[in-house]
Coordinates of C-alpha atoms in Angstrom, one line a residue:
Chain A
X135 CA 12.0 -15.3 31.8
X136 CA 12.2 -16.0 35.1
X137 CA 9.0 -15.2 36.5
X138 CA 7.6 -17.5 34.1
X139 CA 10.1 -20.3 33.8
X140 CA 12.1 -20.5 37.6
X141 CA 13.7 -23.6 37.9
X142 CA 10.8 -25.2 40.0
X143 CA 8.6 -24.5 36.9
X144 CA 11.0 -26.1 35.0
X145 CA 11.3 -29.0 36.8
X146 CA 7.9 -29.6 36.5
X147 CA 7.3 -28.9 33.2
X148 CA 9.7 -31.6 32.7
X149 CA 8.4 -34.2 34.8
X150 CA 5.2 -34.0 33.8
X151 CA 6.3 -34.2 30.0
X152 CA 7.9 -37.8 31.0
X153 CA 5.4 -39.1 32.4
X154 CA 2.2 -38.2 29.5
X155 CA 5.3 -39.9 27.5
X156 CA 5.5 -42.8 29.5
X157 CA 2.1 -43.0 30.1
X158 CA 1.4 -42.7 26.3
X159 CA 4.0 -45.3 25.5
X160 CA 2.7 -47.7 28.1
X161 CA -0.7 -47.1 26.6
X162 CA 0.2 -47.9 22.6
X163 CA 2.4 -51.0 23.5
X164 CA 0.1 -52.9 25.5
X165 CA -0.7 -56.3 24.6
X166 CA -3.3 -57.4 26.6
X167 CA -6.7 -56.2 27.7
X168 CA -7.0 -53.0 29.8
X169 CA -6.6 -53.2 33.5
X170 CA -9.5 -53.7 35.9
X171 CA -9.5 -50.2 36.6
X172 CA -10.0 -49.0 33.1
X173 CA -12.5 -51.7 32.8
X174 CA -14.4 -50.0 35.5
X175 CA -14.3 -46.1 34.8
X176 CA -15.2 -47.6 30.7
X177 CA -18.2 -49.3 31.9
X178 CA -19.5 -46.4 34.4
X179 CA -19.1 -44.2 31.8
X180 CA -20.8 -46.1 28.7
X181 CA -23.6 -46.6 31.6
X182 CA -24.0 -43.2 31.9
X183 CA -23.8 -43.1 27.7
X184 CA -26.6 -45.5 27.5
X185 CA -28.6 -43.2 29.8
X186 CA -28.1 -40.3 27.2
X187 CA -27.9 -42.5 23.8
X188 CA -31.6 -44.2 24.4
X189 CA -33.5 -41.4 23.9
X190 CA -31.7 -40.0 21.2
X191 CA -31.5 -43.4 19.2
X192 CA -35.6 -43.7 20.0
X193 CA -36.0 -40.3 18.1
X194 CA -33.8 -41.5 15.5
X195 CA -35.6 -44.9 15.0
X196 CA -39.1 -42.9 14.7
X197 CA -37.7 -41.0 11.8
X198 CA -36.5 -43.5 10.2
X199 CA -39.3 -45.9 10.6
X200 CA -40.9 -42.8 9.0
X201 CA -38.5 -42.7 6.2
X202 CA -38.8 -46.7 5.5
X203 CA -42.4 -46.3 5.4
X204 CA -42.3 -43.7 2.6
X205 CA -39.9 -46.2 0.6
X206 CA -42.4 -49.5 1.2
X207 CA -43.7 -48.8 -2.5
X208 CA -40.2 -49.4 -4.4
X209 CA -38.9 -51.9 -1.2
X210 CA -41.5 -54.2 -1.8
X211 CA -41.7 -54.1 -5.5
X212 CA -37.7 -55.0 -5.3
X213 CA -38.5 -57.5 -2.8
X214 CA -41.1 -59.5 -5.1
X215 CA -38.6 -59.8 -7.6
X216 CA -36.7 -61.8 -5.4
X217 CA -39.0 -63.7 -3.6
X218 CA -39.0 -66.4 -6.2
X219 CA -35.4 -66.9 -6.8
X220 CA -35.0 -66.9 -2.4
X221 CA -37.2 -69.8 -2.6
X222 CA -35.1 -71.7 -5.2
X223 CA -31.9 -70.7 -3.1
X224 CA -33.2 -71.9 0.4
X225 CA -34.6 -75.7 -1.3
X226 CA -30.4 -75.7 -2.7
X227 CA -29.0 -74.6 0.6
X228 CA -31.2 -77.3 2.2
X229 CA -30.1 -80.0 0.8
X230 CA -26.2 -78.4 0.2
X231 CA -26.5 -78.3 4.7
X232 CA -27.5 -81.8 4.9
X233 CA -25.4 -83.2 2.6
X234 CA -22.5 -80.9 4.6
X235 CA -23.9 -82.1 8.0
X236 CA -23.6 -85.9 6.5
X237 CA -19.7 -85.5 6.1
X238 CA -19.3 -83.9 8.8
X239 CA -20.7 -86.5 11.0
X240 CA -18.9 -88.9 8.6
X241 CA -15.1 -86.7 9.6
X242 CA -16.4 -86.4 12.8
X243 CA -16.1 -82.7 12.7
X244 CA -17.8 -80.2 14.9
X245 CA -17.6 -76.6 13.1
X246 CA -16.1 -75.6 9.9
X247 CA -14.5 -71.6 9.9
X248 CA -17.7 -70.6 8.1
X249 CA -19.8 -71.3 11.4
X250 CA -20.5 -68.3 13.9
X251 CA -22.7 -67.1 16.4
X252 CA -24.2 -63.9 16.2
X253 CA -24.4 -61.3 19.1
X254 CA -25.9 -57.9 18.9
X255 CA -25.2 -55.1 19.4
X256 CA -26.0 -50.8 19.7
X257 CA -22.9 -48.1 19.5
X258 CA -23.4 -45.8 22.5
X259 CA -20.2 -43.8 21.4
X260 CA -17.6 -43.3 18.6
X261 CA -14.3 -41.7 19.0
X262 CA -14.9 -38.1 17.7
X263 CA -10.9 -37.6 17.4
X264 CA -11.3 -39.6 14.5
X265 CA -7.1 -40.6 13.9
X266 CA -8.4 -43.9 15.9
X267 CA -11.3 -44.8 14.3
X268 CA -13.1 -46.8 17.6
X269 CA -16.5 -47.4 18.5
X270 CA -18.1 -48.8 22.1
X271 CA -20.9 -51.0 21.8
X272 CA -23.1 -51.8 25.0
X273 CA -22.2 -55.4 24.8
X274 CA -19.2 -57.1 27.2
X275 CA -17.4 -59.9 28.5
X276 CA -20.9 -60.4 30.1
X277 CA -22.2 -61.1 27.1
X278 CA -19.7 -63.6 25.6
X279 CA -17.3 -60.6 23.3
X280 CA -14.4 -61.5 23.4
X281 CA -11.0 -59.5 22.1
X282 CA -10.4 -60.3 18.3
X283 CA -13.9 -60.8 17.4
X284 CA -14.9 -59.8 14.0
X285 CA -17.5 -57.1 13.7
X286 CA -20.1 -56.5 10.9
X287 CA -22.4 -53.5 10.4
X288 CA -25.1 -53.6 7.3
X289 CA -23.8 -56.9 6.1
X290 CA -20.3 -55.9 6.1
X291 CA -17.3 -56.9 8.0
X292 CA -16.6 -53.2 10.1
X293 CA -13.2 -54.2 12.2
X294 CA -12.7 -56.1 15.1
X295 CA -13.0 -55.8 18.9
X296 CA -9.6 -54.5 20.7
X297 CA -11.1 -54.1 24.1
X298 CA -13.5 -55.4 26.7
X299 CA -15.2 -54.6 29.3
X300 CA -17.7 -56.7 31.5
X301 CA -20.5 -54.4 30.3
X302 CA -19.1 -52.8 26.8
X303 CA -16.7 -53.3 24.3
X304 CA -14.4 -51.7 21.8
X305 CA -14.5 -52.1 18.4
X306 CA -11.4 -50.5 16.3
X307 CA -12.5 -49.9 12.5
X308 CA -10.7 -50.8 9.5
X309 CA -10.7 -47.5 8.6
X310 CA -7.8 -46.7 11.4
X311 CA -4.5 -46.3 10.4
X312 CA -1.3 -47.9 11.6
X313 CA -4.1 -50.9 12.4
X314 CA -1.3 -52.9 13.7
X315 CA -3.7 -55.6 15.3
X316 CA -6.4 -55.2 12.7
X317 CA -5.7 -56.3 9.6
X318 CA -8.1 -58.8 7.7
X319 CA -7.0 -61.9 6.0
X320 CA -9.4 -61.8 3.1
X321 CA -10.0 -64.0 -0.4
X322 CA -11.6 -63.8 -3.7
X323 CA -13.6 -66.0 -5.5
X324 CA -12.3 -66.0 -9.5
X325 CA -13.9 -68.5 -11.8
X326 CA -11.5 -69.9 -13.7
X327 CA -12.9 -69.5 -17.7
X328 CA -14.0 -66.1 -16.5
X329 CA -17.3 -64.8 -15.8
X330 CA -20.1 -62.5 -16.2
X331 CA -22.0 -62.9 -13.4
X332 CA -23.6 -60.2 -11.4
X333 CA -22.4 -59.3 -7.7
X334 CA -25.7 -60.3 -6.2
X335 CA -25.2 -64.4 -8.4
X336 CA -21.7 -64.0 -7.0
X337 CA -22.7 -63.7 -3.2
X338 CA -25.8 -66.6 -3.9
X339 CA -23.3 -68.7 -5.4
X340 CA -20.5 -68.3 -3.4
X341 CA -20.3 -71.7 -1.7
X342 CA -21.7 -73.9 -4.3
X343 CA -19.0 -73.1 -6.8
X344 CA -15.8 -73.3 -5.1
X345 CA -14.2 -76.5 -6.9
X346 CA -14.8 -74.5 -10.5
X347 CA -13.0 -71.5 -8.5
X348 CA -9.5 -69.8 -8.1
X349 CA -9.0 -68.7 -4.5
X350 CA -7.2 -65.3 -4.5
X351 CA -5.6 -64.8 -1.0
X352 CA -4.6 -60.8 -0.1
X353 CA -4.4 -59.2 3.2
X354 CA -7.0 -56.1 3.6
X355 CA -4.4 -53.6 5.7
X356 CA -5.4 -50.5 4.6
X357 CA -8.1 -47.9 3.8
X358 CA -8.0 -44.7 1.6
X359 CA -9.6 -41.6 3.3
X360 CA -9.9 -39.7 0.3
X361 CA -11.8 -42.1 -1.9
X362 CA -13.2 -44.5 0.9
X363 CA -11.8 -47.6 0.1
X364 CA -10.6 -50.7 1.8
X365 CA -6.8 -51.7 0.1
X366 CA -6.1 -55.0 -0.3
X367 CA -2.1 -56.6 -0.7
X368 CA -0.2 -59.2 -0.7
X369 CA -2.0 -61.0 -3.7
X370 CA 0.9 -63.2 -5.3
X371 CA -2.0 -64.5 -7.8
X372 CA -1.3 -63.0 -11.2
X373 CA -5.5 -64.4 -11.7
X374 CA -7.5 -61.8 -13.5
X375 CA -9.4 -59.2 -10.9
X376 CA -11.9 -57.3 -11.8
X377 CA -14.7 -54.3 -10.8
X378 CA -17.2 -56.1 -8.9
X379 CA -16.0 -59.6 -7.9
X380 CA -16.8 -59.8 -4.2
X381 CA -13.8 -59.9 -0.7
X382 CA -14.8 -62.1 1.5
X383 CA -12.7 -62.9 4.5
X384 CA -11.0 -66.1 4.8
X385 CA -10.9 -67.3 7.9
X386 CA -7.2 -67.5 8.3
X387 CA -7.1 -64.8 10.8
X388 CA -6.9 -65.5 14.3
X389 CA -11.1 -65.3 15.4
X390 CA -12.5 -64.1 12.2
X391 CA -14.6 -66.4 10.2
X392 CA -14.9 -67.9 7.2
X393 CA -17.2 -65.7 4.0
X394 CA -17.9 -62.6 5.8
X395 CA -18.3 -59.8 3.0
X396 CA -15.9 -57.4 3.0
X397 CA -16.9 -54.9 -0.1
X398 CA -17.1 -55.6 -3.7
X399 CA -13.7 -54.6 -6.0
X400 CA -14.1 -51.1 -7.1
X401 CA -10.4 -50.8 -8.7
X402 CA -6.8 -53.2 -9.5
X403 CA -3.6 -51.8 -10.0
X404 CA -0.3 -53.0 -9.5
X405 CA 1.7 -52.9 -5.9
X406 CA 4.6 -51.0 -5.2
X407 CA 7.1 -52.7 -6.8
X408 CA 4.8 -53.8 -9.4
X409 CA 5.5 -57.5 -8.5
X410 CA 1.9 -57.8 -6.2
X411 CA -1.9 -57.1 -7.3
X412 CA -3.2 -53.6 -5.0
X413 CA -7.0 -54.1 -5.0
X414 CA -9.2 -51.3 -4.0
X415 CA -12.2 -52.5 -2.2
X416 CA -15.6 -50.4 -1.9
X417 CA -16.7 -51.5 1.3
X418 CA -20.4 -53.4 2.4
X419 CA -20.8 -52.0 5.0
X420 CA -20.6 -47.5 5.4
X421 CA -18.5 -46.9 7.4
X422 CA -19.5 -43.4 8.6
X423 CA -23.4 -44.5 9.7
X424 CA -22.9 -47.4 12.2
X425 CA -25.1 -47.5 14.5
X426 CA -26.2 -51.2 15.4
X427 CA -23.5 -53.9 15.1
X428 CA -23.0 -57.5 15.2
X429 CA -20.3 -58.9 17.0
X430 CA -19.6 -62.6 15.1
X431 CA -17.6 -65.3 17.1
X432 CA -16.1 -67.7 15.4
X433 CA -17.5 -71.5 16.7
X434 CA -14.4 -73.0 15.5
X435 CA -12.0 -72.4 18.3
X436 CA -8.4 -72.0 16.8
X437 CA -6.9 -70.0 14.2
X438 CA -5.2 -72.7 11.1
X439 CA -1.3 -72.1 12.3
X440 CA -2.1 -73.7 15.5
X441 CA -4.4 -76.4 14.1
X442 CA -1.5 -78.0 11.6
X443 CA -0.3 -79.6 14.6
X444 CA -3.2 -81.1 15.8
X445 CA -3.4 -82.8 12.6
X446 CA -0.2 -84.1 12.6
X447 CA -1.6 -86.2 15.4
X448 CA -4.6 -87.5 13.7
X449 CA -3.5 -90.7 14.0
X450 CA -4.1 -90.7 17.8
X451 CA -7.1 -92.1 18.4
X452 CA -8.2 -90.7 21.7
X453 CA -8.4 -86.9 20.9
X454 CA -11.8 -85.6 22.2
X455 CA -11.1 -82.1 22.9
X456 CA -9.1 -82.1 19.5
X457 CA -12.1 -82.6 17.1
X458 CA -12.7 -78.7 16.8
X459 CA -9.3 -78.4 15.8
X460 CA -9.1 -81.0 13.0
X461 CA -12.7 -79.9 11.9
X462 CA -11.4 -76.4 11.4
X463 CA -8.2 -77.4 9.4
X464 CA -10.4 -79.5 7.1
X465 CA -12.3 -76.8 6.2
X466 CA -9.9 -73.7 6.0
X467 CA -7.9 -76.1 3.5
X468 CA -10.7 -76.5 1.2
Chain B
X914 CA -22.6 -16.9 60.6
X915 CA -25.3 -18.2 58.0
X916 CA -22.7 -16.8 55.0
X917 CA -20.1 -19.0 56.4
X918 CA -22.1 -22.5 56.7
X919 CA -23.4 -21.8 53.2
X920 CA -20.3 -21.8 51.5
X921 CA -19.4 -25.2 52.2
X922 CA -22.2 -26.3 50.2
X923 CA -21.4 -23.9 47.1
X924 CA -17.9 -25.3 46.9
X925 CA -19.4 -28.8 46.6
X926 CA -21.9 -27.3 43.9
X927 CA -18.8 -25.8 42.7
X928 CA -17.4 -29.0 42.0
X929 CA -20.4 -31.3 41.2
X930 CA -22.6 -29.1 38.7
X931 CA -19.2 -28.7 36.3
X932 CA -18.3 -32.1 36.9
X933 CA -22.0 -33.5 35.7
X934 CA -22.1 -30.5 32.9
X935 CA -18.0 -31.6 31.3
X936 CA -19.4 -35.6 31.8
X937 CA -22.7 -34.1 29.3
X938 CA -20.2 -32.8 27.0
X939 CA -17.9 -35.8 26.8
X940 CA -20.5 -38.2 26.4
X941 CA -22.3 -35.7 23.9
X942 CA -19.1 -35.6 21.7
X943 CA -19.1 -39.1 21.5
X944 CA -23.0 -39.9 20.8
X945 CA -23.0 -37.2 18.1
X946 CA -20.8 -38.5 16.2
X947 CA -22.6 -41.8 15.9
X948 CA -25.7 -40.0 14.9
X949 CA -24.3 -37.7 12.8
X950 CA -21.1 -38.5 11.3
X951 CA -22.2 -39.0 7.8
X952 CA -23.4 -35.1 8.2
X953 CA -20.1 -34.6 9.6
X954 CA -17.8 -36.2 7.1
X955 CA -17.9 -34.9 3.7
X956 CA -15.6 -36.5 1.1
X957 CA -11.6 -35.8 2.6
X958 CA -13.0 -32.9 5.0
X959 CA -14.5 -34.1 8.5
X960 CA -15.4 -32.1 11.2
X961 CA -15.1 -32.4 14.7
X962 CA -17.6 -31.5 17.6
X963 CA -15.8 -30.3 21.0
X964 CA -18.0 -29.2 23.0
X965 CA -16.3 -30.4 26.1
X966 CA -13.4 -27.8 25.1
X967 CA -15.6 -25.5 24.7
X968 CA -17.2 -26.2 28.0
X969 CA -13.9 -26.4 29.8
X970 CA -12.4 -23.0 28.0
X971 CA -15.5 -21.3 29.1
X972 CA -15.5 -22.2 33.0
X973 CA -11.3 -21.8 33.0
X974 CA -11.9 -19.0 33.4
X975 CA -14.2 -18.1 35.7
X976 CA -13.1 -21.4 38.3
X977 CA -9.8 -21.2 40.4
X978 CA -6.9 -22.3 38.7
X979 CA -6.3 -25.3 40.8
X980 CA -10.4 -26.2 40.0
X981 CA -9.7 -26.1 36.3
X982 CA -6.5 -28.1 36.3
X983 CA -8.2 -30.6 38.6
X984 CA -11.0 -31.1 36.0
X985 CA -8.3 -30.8 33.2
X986 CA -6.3 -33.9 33.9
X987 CA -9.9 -36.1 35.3
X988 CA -11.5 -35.5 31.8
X989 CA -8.7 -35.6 30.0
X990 CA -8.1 -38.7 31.4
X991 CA -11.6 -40.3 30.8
X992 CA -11.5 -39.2 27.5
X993 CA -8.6 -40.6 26.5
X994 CA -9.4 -44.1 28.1
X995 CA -13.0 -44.3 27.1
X996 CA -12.5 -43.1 23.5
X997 CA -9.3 -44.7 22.6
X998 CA -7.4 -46.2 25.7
X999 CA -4.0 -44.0 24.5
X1000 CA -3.8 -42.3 28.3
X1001 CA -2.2 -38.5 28.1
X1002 CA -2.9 -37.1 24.9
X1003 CA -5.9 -35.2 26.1
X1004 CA -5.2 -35.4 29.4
X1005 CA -1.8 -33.3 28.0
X1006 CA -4.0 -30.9 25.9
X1007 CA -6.5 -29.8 28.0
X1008 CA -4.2 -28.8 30.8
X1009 CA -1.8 -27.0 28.5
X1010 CA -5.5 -25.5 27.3
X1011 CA -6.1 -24.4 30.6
X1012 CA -3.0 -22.7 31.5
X1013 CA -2.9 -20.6 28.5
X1014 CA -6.5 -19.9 29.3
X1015 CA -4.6 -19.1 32.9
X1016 CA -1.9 -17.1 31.2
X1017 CA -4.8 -15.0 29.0
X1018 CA -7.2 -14.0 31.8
X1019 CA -4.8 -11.8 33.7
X1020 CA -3.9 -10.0 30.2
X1021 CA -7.1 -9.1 28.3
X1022 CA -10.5 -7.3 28.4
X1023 CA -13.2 -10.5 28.4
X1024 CA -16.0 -10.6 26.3
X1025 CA -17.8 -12.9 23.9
X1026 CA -16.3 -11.6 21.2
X1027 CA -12.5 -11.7 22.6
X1028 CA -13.7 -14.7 24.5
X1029 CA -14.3 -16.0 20.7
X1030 CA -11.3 -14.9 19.1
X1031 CA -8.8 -16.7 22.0
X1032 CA -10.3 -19.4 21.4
X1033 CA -9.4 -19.9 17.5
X1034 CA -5.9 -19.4 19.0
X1035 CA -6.2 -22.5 21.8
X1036 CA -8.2 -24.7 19.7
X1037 CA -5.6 -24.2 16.7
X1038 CA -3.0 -25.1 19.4
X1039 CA -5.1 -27.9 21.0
X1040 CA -5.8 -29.6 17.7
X1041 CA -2.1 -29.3 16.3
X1042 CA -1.0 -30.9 19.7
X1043 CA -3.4 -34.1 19.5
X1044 CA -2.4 -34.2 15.7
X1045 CA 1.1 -34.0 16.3
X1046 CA 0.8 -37.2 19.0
X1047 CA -1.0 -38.9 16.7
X1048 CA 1.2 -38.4 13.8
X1049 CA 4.4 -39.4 16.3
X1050 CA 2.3 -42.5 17.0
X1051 CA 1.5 -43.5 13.2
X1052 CA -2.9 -43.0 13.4
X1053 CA -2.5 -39.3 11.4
X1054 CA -1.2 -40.2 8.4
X1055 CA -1.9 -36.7 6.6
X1056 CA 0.9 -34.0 6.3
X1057 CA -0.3 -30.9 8.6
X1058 CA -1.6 -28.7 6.3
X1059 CA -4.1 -31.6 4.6
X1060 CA -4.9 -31.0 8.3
X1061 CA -5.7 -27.9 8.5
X1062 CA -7.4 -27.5 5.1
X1063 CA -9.9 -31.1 6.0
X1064 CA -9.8 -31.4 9.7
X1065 CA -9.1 -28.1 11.3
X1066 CA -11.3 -25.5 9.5
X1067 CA -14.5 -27.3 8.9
X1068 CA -14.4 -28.2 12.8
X1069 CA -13.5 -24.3 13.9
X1070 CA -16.8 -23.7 11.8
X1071 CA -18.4 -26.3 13.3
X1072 CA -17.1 -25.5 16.9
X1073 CA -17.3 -21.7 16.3
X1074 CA -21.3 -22.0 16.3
X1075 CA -21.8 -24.2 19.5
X1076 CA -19.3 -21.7 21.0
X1077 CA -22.3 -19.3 20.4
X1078 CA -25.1 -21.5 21.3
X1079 CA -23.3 -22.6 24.5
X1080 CA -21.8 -19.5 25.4
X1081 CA -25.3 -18.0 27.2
X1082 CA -26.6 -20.9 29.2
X1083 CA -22.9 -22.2 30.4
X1084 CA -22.2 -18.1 31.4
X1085 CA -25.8 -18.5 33.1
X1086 CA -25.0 -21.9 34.9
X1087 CA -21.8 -20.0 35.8
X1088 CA -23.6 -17.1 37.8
X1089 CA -26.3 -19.2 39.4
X1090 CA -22.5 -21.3 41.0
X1091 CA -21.6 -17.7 42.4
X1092 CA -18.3 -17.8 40.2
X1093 CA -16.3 -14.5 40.2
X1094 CA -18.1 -12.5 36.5
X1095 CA -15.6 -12.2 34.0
X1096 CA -15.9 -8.2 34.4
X1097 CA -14.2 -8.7 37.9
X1098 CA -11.2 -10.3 35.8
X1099 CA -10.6 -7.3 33.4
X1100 CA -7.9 -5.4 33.7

């Protein structure tokens, strides 16, 4: 006993289990982006990531290029089918733009929660621990990612950026648990005499139909390993939910836009207490192949809370910087 | 004479060619599970790649003590703030890793084989430990034997067959560093 454990040894062991504690604990409760020193050692190393990644992901591309062209046959057949009904949709979304661009010229608005920019970008590296579920993409405050940005991979929202770097980024998944900064405010589209469309006349009409639709608001904060599927809560809306009525987000959280697909309802039960709707989303995008990402940002500057005061000051005439604001609170209450 | 101002330059290659090699492994972990984690996640079960433990077990115990606790706490360190920015859990593990690995080498015949079998032992232990921290912290939200059954085993399978693709050329990087062989450290 005591050749192994004198009291120096003890000592030791002891201080060194305070400080990975403190250390650990100073690391979970922060609030604010990493130190410049973290930055540093995250971007030399995703450097030296790239260095290794760019050869691999060439390989990879070549066999699936490969792949794709062995598919062209059945891709293009698909495609044809839709060719004609993409045409119809881009002479209605034409004229739904202008008409949109007319009022907002009218209202004097400048972007509505729906609008975003789109940088891209490729995962060098994904957490192989896998109890955080976190990805670093080659893109930084260099590039205009900012924290809270939402993230989308395949067409679907993926989870959000948590940390950044002047040369890479962050991005913490929805699939993490205990995602304490990461949950996604999200809504459903439910027509009110019910409907049988399809999930694909769903996503065409999503925008057009709004004023013949319910707007189910629920809060996507969690995700099922075992099954692989997003949860959505907090629905007070007794409206009817059913398989295969699409989750969009809803802009209402803090830097995420406005109709970013989440998944497509796979299941609906009742919440814990029975009280609340539990929805069960199959994600858009898969979650275990990301590769390529795109980080959205948001053109309208302020999340709705904070914009309720600057329309309680509409009145004011001279408000130049506040336009954003307004235009964003006109939208996000339609 | 000529022995003496050699040596100078082994202990930098000492410290430079394992350094590089655990920086391969750590960024390796990381890009293979972007390429590969649909091949690696299969329903519940998921496996995990390590070959930076592996790499790290494998030169404990041929480096110094001092060498391996040195490179213990810089990769755990790294790892922990370029994967997830939660400082010390790996930092914690892999020195812990090392002392046992410390603890073992004064007590038992080495070989690839017992080599192997030690190894179920730390990687059981080092798993449980990063588990455990996450569990405490609320990101492992499975009880511990769900963690064993869909974590642990697949990636000791997993694991288990890079240990025996890596175990030749690391052992042959090893000699070409002049390390002491692991027949010198049987008892």
């Amino acid at each position: 006993m005591n050749k192994y454990l004198s009291n120096k040894k003890l000592i030791g062991i002891l201080i060194s289990v305070i400080a990975i504690a403190a250390l650990i604990a100073l690391s979970v409760n922060r609030t604010k982006n990493v130190n410049p020193v973290q930055q540093g050692v995250n971007d030399i190393t995703s450097l030296a990531s790239q260095v290794i990644t760019a050869p691999v992901n060439a390989v990879s591309n070549t066999f699936e290029a490969v792949d794709n062209l062995m598919h062209t046959y059945d891709e293009n057949k698909h495609l044809k089918s839709r060719i004609q009904k993409t045409e119809e949709l881009q002479a209605q979304l034409d004229a739904v733009e202008a008409e949109q661009k007319a009022l907002e010229d009218e209202l004097q608005l400048s972007h509505s929660l729906s609008e975003y920019e789109k940088i891209h970008g490729t995962v060098i590296s994904r957490n192989p621990d896998g109890w955080i579920d976190q990805l670093v993409v080659d893109r930084g405050s260099e590039n205009g990612v900012e924290i809270g940005m939402a993230v989308m991979s395949q067409n679907g929202l993926v989870g959000r950026v948590t940390e950044v770097s002047p040369l890479s980024a962050k991005v913490t998944l929805m699939t993490t648990a205990n995602q304490r900064d990461n949950l996604v405010s999200a809504e459903i589209h439910v027509e009110q005499a019910g409907s049988d469309q399809t999930v694909d006349e769903q996503e065409e009409d999503h925008n057009e139909k709004e004023s013949t639709e319910e707007i189910v608001h629920g809060v996507v904060e969690g995700y099922d390993q075992n099954t692989k599927r997003l949860i959505m809560e907090q629905i007070t809306s007794n409206a009817d939910l059913h398989e295969g009525q699409v989750v969009y987000t809803s802009g209402l959280s803090n830097q995420t836009p406005r109709s970013l697909i989440i998944g497509t309802i796979d299941e609906v039960t009742s919440g814990d207490f029975g009280l609340t709707q539990r929805v069960y989303i199959t994600p858009a995008a898969d979650f275990d192949d990301i590769r390529y990402v795109t980080i959205v940002k948001r053109l309208a500057e302020k999340a709705p809370e904070d914009m309720e005061a600057s329309v309680q000051n509409e009145d004011q005439p001279e408000q130049d910087d506040q336009d954003v604001e307004e235009s964003g609170t006109a939208n996000g209450e339609d | 004479m000529l022995k003496k101002a050699v040596r100078p330059m082994a202990k930098i290659k000492q410290f430079f060619i394992p350094f590089f090699l655990f920086l391969f492994f750590l960024l390796l972990d990381g890009m293979v599970n972007v390429q590969f984690n649909s091949f690696f996640s299969f329903r519940s079960a998921e496996m995990v790649l390590r070959t930076l433990f592996i790499a790290l077990y494998l030169f404990s115990f041929r480096l110094s003590h001092q060498q391996s606790l040195v490179f213990a706490l810089l990769f755990g360190l790294l790892y922990d703030c370029y994967f997830t920015s939660i400082l010390g859990i790996h930092m914690a593990a892999l020195v812990i890793v090392v002392i046992l690995v410390d603890w073992i080498k004064d007590r038992a015949h080495l070989n690839i084989l017992t080599l192997g079998f030690f190894s179920i032992f730390i990687y059981l232990f080092y798993a449980s430990f990063v588990f455990f921290l996450n569990h405490w912290l609320g990101f492992a939200q499975m009880s511990y034997w769900t963690f064993l059954i869909s974590r642990f085993l697949p990636s000791l399978v997993l694991n288990t067959i890079f240990y025996f693709i890596l175990y030749s050329p690391l052992q042959m990087i090893m000699n070409g560093l002049d390390l002491p062989p692991l027949e010198k450290l049987d008892i």
